[in-house]
C-alpha cells in the first residue's frame, strides 16, 4: 500500500527503488573498501597528504584507512571528524572496476532521490524564480523536503549525508605520470535580479527580522528602475592538474576534484600537494579586479548588491 507523506501518496515503487538503490550503494562501498585493502597488501601504494605531517604518515596504513573512510563513509559526520579532502590510491584493474560499479550505484541512488523530489514537484504549484532560489539555498545547507525526509525515515536511512552519496570517486586515466593539487580561489556566483525580484526575495526570506530590514533598505536606498545582484561567494575548489601517456604522447589536463582519486597502476605518479590557501584574509594581497558591483552590499544578510553606476 502507498504510504501517505505530507498529505500526498508516495507510490510504493519509489520507496522500494530508494531502498534497493541504497542497499546496492552500501554493498558496493564495502566491496570497494575490501578491494583497496587487498591491493595495499599486494603492494599498491597510497598517498594522502591531508593525513599526518610526514611522508611516512602520508603513505601509512592509517592514511589508507582514512582514505577508505573518506571514499565510503556515507552518514552524516560529527563536527569532530571533518571529511578528508585529498589523496591518491593506486589500484588493480579489479578494484578500478569495483570503484566504477560503486559510482554507478551512487548514480542510481541519486536518481531514486530525484524521482521522489520530482513526484513532489508535480503536485505543487510552479515555484517562482525567487522561491526556487531560496529553496535551492536551503537545500544546499542540507534541507530535505518533508516528503523526502519521511521516505528516508521509512527506509531507515535518515542519517545519510546526501552530498557524500552523490559524490563520485574520480578514476584517473591509465599511465598517470604527473599529479598535482591546486585551488580555485575568490570565485562567486552572481544572480541578477530586478527591483521587484529583490523585494520578493527579501519579503520571502525565512528570518522575519532580516526580511523586514532588507525590504526597508531596498525601498529606501535602491532605484526601482535599476537591477540588483545577489553575490554568493563559493568556497575554494580543489583541482587536479595531471599528465598521462596516451599512444606514446603526453596529455595534460586539469579538472575539479572533491576527494581521494584512484590511479589505475601500481606506481604513484610524480606528485605535488598544495594546501588550501584559506580565506582571502589569509592570502597575500593582490590588485583587486574591477567589478560591476559596488564594494559594499546594500543588504549584507542577503549578499545583495547594487551595480556600479
Short mmCIF file of C-alpha atoms in Angstrom, two decimals:
data_model
loop_
_atom_site.label_atom_id
_atom_site.label_comp_id
_atom_site.label_asym_id
_atom_site.label_seq_id
_atom_site.Cartn_x
_atom_site.Cartn_y
_atom_site.Cartn_z
CA UNK A 1 0.00 0.00 0.00
CA UNK A 2 1.28 3.54 -0.72
CA UNK A 3 2.48 5.49 2.29
CA UNK A 4 0.91 8.89 2.96
CA UNK A 5 3.52 11.61 3.15
CA UNK A 6 2.61 15.21 3.88
CA UNK A 7 -0.93 14.72 2.50
CA UNK A 8 0.47 13.04 -0.60
CA UNK A 9 0.52 9.39 -1.58
CA UNK A 10 4.09 8.44 -2.36
CA UNK A 11 3.97 5.34 -4.60
CA UNK A 12 5.41 2.23 -3.01
CA UNK A 13 7.66 1.67 -6.03
CA UNK A 14 9.52 4.92 -5.27
CA UNK A 15 10.21 3.82 -1.69
CA UNK A 16 11.29 0.39 -2.93
CA UNK A 17 13.56 1.98 -5.54
CA UNK A 18 15.15 4.16 -2.84
CA UNK A 19 15.69 1.16 -0.55
CA UNK A 20 17.12 -1.03 -3.33
CA UNK A 21 19.43 1.72 -4.56
CA UNK A 22 20.72 2.40 -1.05
CA UNK A 23 21.40 -1.30 -0.40
CA UNK A 24 23.31 -1.63 -3.66
CA UNK A 25 25.35 1.50 -2.90
CA UNK A 26 26.13 0.29 0.63
CA UNK A 27 27.15 -3.19 -0.54
CA UNK A 28 29.34 -1.78 -3.28
CA UNK A 29 31.02 0.56 -0.79
CA UNK A 30 32.00 -2.46 1.34
CA UNK A 31 33.32 -4.17 -1.81
CA UNK A 32 35.47 -1.14 -2.66
CA UNK A 33 36.89 -0.96 0.87
CA UNK A 34 37.78 -4.66 0.83
CA UNK A 35 39.37 -4.45 -2.63
CA UNK A 36 41.51 -1.43 -1.70
CA UNK A 37 42.78 -3.16 1.44
CA UNK A 38 43.73 -6.24 -0.60
CA UNK A 39 45.59 -4.07 -3.11
CA UNK A 40 47.52 -2.37 -0.32
CA UNK A 41 48.66 -5.76 0.99
CA UNK A 42 49.73 -6.62 -2.56
CA UNK A 43 51.98 -3.56 -2.73
CA UNK A 44 49.75 -0.92 -4.28
CA UNK A 45 50.73 2.40 -2.64
CA UNK A 46 48.62 5.21 -1.21
CA UNK A 47 49.39 8.89 -0.74
CA UNK A 48 47.18 11.04 1.49
CA UNK A 49 48.75 14.48 2.02
CA UNK A 50 45.95 15.56 4.36
CA UNK A 51 46.73 12.77 6.85
CA UNK A 52 49.67 13.46 9.17
CA UNK A 53 52.65 15.74 8.70
CA UNK A 54 55.36 13.48 7.26
CA UNK A 55 55.86 11.41 4.14
CA UNK A 56 55.72 8.25 6.26
CA UNK A 57 52.33 9.29 7.65
CA UNK A 58 51.02 10.27 4.21
CA UNK A 59 51.71 6.74 2.93
CA UNK A 60 50.89 4.72 6.07
CA UNK A 61 48.22 2.11 6.74
CA UNK A 62 46.43 4.73 8.84
CA UNK A 63 46.41 7.05 5.82
CA UNK A 64 44.90 4.24 3.77
CA UNK A 65 42.16 3.73 6.36
CA UNK A 66 41.43 7.46 6.40
CA UNK A 67 41.18 7.43 2.60
CA UNK A 68 38.80 4.47 2.63
CA UNK A 69 36.59 6.21 5.19
CA UNK A 70 36.53 9.30 3.01
CA UNK A 71 35.52 7.27 -0.05
CA UNK A 72 32.92 5.00 1.54
CA UNK A 73 31.54 6.75 4.65
CA UNK A 74 28.02 7.91 3.74
CA UNK A 75 26.42 9.01 7.01
CA UNK A 76 26.46 12.50 8.50
CA UNK A 77 29.77 13.12 10.25
CA UNK A 78 30.16 14.75 13.65
CA UNK A 79 31.98 18.09 13.61
CA UNK A 80 34.91 16.40 15.33
CA UNK A 81 35.63 14.23 12.26
CA UNK A 82 35.97 16.50 9.21
CA UNK A 83 35.89 14.86 5.82
CA UNK A 84 39.20 14.06 4.17
CA UNK A 85 39.81 16.32 1.21
CA UNK A 86 42.56 14.80 -0.91
CA UNK A 87 44.56 11.68 -1.70
CA UNK A 88 45.53 9.24 -4.42
CA UNK A 89 45.32 5.45 -4.25
CA UNK A 90 46.90 3.06 -6.74
CA UNK A 91 44.53 0.21 -7.60
CA UNK A 92 44.40 -3.05 -9.51
CA UNK A 93 42.07 -3.47 -12.52
CA UNK A 94 39.60 -5.42 -10.36
CA UNK A 95 39.47 -2.61 -7.80
CA UNK A 96 39.04 0.01 -10.50
CA UNK A 97 36.04 -1.96 -11.76
CA UNK A 98 34.63 -2.10 -8.22
CA UNK A 99 35.02 1.69 -7.89
CA UNK A 100 33.27 2.15 -11.23
CA UNK A 101 30.38 -0.04 -10.04
CA UNK A 102 30.26 2.00 -6.82
CA UNK A 103 29.97 5.19 -8.85
CA UNK A 104 27.13 3.65 -10.86
CA UNK A 105 25.37 2.67 -7.64
CA UNK A 106 25.71 6.23 -6.34
CA UNK A 107 24.20 7.50 -9.57
CA UNK A 108 21.24 5.13 -9.19
CA UNK A 109 20.70 6.27 -5.59
CA UNK A 110 20.81 9.92 -6.63
CA UNK A 111 18.21 9.18 -9.32
CA UNK A 112 15.97 7.46 -6.75
CA UNK A 113 16.09 10.60 -4.58
CA UNK A 114 15.46 12.78 -7.64
CA UNK A 115 12.40 10.69 -8.55
CA UNK A 116 10.91 11.43 -5.12
CA UNK A 117 11.68 15.14 -5.48
CA UNK A 118 10.08 15.16 -8.95
CA UNK A 119 6.98 13.37 -7.65
CA UNK A 120 6.57 16.08 -5.02
CA UNK A 121 7.11 18.91 -7.53
CA UNK A 122 4.38 17.59 -9.83
CA UNK A 123 1.88 18.03 -7.00
CA UNK A 124 2.90 21.56 -6.15
CA UNK A 125 2.17 24.86 -7.84
CA UNK A 126 5.03 26.05 -10.08
CA UNK A 127 7.55 27.98 -7.99
CA UNK A 128 8.76 31.43 -8.96
CA UNK A 129 12.43 32.05 -9.72
CA UNK A 130 12.88 33.69 -6.30
CA UNK A 131 11.15 30.84 -4.47
CA UNK A 132 13.41 28.34 -6.27
CA UNK A 133 16.43 30.47 -5.36
CA UNK A 134 15.53 30.34 -1.66
CA UNK A 135 14.67 26.63 -1.83
CA UNK A 136 17.98 25.80 -3.53
CA UNK A 137 19.97 27.74 -0.94
CA UNK A 138 18.19 25.98 1.91
CA UNK A 139 18.73 22.62 0.18
CA UNK A 140 22.45 23.38 -0.24
CA UNK A 141 22.59 23.68 3.55
CA UNK A 142 21.24 20.16 3.96
CA UNK A 143 17.48 20.79 3.95
CA UNK A 144 15.26 17.88 2.97
CA UNK A 145 11.64 18.23 1.99
CA UNK A 146 9.07 16.62 4.26
CA UNK A 147 8.31 14.06 1.56
CA UNK A 148 11.95 13.02 1.14
CA UNK A 149 12.61 13.07 4.89
CA UNK A 150 9.74 10.71 5.60
CA UNK A 151 10.71 8.45 2.71
CA UNK A 152 14.23 8.18 4.13
CA UNK A 153 12.80 7.53 7.59
CA UNK A 154 10.72 4.70 6.13
CA UNK A 155 13.84 3.10 4.63
CA UNK A 156 15.76 3.85 7.87
CA UNK A 157 18.45 5.93 6.17
CA UNK A 158 17.68 9.29 7.79
CA UNK A 159 21.32 9.73 8.85
CA UNK A 160 22.70 9.64 5.30
CA UNK A 161 24.78 12.56 4.07
CA UNK A 162 23.26 13.05 0.61
CA UNK A 163 26.24 15.04 -0.65
CA UNK A 164 28.56 12.11 0.16
CA UNK A 165 26.12 9.73 -1.50
CA UNK A 166 26.17 11.80 -4.69
CA UNK A 167 29.94 12.37 -4.86
CA UNK A 168 31.60 10.10 -7.40
CA UNK A 169 35.16 8.84 -6.98
CA UNK A 170 37.31 10.11 -9.83
CA UNK A 171 39.19 7.39 -11.71
CA UNK A 172 42.28 8.86 -13.36
CA UNK A 173 43.39 7.82 -16.88
CA UNK A 174 45.84 4.92 -17.20
CA UNK A 175 49.58 5.63 -17.33
CA UNK A 176 49.33 8.62 -15.00
CA UNK A 177 52.72 10.36 -14.95
CA UNK A 178 52.19 13.60 -13.00
CA UNK A 179 49.56 14.64 -10.47
CA UNK A 180 49.38 17.91 -8.53
CA UNK A 181 46.73 19.60 -6.43
CA UNK A 182 45.76 23.25 -6.76
CA UNK A 183 42.92 25.50 -5.62
CA UNK A 184 40.49 27.80 -7.38
CA UNK A 185 40.03 30.82 -5.13
CA UNK A 186 37.97 34.02 -4.94
CA UNK A 187 35.09 32.93 -7.16
CA UNK A 188 31.41 33.76 -6.73
CA UNK A 189 28.04 33.13 -8.29
CA UNK A 190 26.27 36.33 -9.41
CA UNK A 191 22.46 36.28 -9.74
CA UNK A 192 20.96 39.35 -11.42
CA UNK A 193 17.60 40.49 -10.01
CA UNK A 194 15.07 43.12 -10.93
CA UNK A 195 13.99 45.54 -8.19
CA UNK A 196 10.71 43.63 -7.87
CA UNK A 197 12.51 40.28 -7.60
CA UNK A 198 14.87 41.68 -4.95
CA UNK A 199 11.89 42.85 -2.91
CA UNK A 200 10.27 39.45 -3.23
CA UNK A 201 13.50 37.73 -2.20
CA UNK A 202 13.65 39.95 0.88
CA UNK A 203 9.98 39.51 1.77
CA UNK A 204 10.16 35.69 1.45
CA UNK A 205 13.41 35.33 3.41
CA UNK A 206 12.87 32.75 6.22
CA UNK A 207 14.19 35.00 9.01
CA UNK A 208 11.44 37.60 9.60
CA UNK A 209 13.70 40.19 11.23
CA UNK A 210 16.20 40.01 8.36
CA UNK A 211 13.30 40.13 5.90
CA UNK A 212 11.85 43.34 7.36
CA UNK A 213 15.21 45.11 7.43
CA UNK A 214 16.01 44.04 3.87
CA UNK A 215 12.67 45.24 2.49
CA UNK A 216 13.15 48.62 4.18
CA UNK A 217 16.70 49.04 2.83
CA UNK A 218 15.70 48.15 -0.72
CA UNK A 219 12.76 50.55 -0.67
CA UNK A 220 14.78 53.43 0.80
CA UNK A 221 18.13 53.07 -0.95
CA UNK A 222 17.54 51.41 -4.29
CA UNK A 223 16.33 52.88 -7.58
CA UNK A 224 13.17 50.95 -8.64
CA UNK A 225 14.36 51.06 -12.24
CA UNK A 226 17.86 49.71 -11.57
CA UNK A 227 18.70 45.99 -11.31
CA UNK A 228 20.37 44.44 -8.28
CA UNK A 229 22.57 41.40 -7.91
CA UNK A 230 22.97 38.63 -5.38
CA UNK A 231 26.61 37.66 -4.90
CA UNK A 232 27.12 34.23 -3.40
CA UNK A 233 30.80 33.55 -2.50
CA UNK A 234 31.90 29.99 -3.26
CA UNK A 235 34.43 28.04 -1.19
CA UNK A 236 37.89 27.36 -2.56
CA UNK A 237 37.64 24.49 -5.02
CA UNK A 238 40.21 21.69 -5.13
CA UNK A 239 41.55 20.87 -8.60
CA UNK A 240 43.88 18.28 -10.09
CA UNK A 241 46.49 19.13 -12.70
CA UNK A 242 47.80 15.95 -14.26
CA UNK A 243 49.59 14.38 -17.21
CA UNK A 244 49.28 10.86 -18.64
CA UNK A 245 50.63 8.87 -21.56
CA UNK A 246 48.27 8.08 -24.42
CA UNK A 247 49.57 6.37 -27.56
CA UNK A 248 53.08 7.36 -26.56
CA UNK A 249 52.19 11.05 -26.23
CA UNK A 250 51.98 13.09 -23.03
CA UNK A 251 48.48 14.51 -22.49
CA UNK A 252 47.99 17.28 -19.93
CA UNK A 253 44.66 18.12 -18.31
CA UNK A 254 43.02 19.78 -15.33
CA UNK A 255 39.76 19.00 -13.54
CA UNK A 256 37.90 19.79 -10.31
CA UNK A 257 38.07 17.02 -7.72
CA UNK A 258 36.34 16.51 -4.40
CA UNK A 259 38.32 13.86 -2.57
CA UNK A 260 40.52 10.80 -2.97
CA UNK A 261 41.19 9.74 -6.56
CA UNK A 262 42.08 6.34 -8.00
CA UNK A 263 45.14 5.67 -10.18
CA UNK A 264 44.96 2.64 -12.49
CA UNK A 265 48.54 1.49 -11.84
CA UNK A 266 50.87 0.09 -9.21
CA UNK A 267 53.28 3.05 -9.05
CA UNK A 268 52.44 6.51 -7.79
CA UNK A 269 52.94 9.34 -10.29
CA UNK A 270 55.18 12.30 -9.58
CA UNK A 271 53.04 14.40 -7.27
CA UNK A 272 52.82 17.77 -5.56
CA UNK A 273 50.41 18.79 -2.81
CA UNK A 274 49.38 22.39 -2.21
CA UNK A 275 47.40 23.21 0.93
CA UNK A 276 44.18 25.18 0.81
CA UNK A 277 45.26 28.85 0.85
CA UNK A 278 42.28 29.58 3.09
CA UNK A 279 40.21 32.73 3.17
CA UNK A 280 41.05 35.95 1.34
CA UNK A 281 42.20 37.43 4.66
CA UNK A 282 44.99 34.83 4.90
CA UNK A 283 46.36 35.24 1.37
CA UNK A 284 48.91 37.65 0.03
CA UNK A 285 47.34 40.92 -1.15
CA UNK A 286 46.50 41.20 -4.85
CA UNK A 287 45.43 44.05 -7.08
CA UNK A 288 41.62 43.70 -6.98
CA UNK A 289 39.74 43.02 -10.20
CA UNK A 290 37.42 45.70 -11.46
CA UNK A 291 33.88 44.71 -10.55
CA UNK A 292 30.50 45.76 -11.93
CA UNK A 293 29.12 45.60 -8.37
CA UNK A 294 29.57 48.08 -5.56
CA UNK A 295 32.16 47.05 -2.98
CA UNK A 296 29.65 47.06 -0.09
CA UNK A 297 26.37 45.10 -0.20
CA UNK A 298 23.13 47.02 0.14
CA UNK A 299 21.75 44.15 2.27
CA UNK A 300 24.61 42.23 3.87
CA UNK A 301 22.50 39.32 5.19
CA UNK A 302 21.19 38.58 1.68
CA UNK A 303 24.52 39.35 -0.06
CA UNK A 304 22.52 41.79 -2.20
CA UNK A 305 24.49 44.39 -4.18
CA UNK A 306 23.78 47.38 -6.35
CA UNK A 307 25.50 47.68 -9.72
CA UNK A 308 28.09 50.43 -10.15
CA UNK A 309 26.58 53.38 -11.99
#
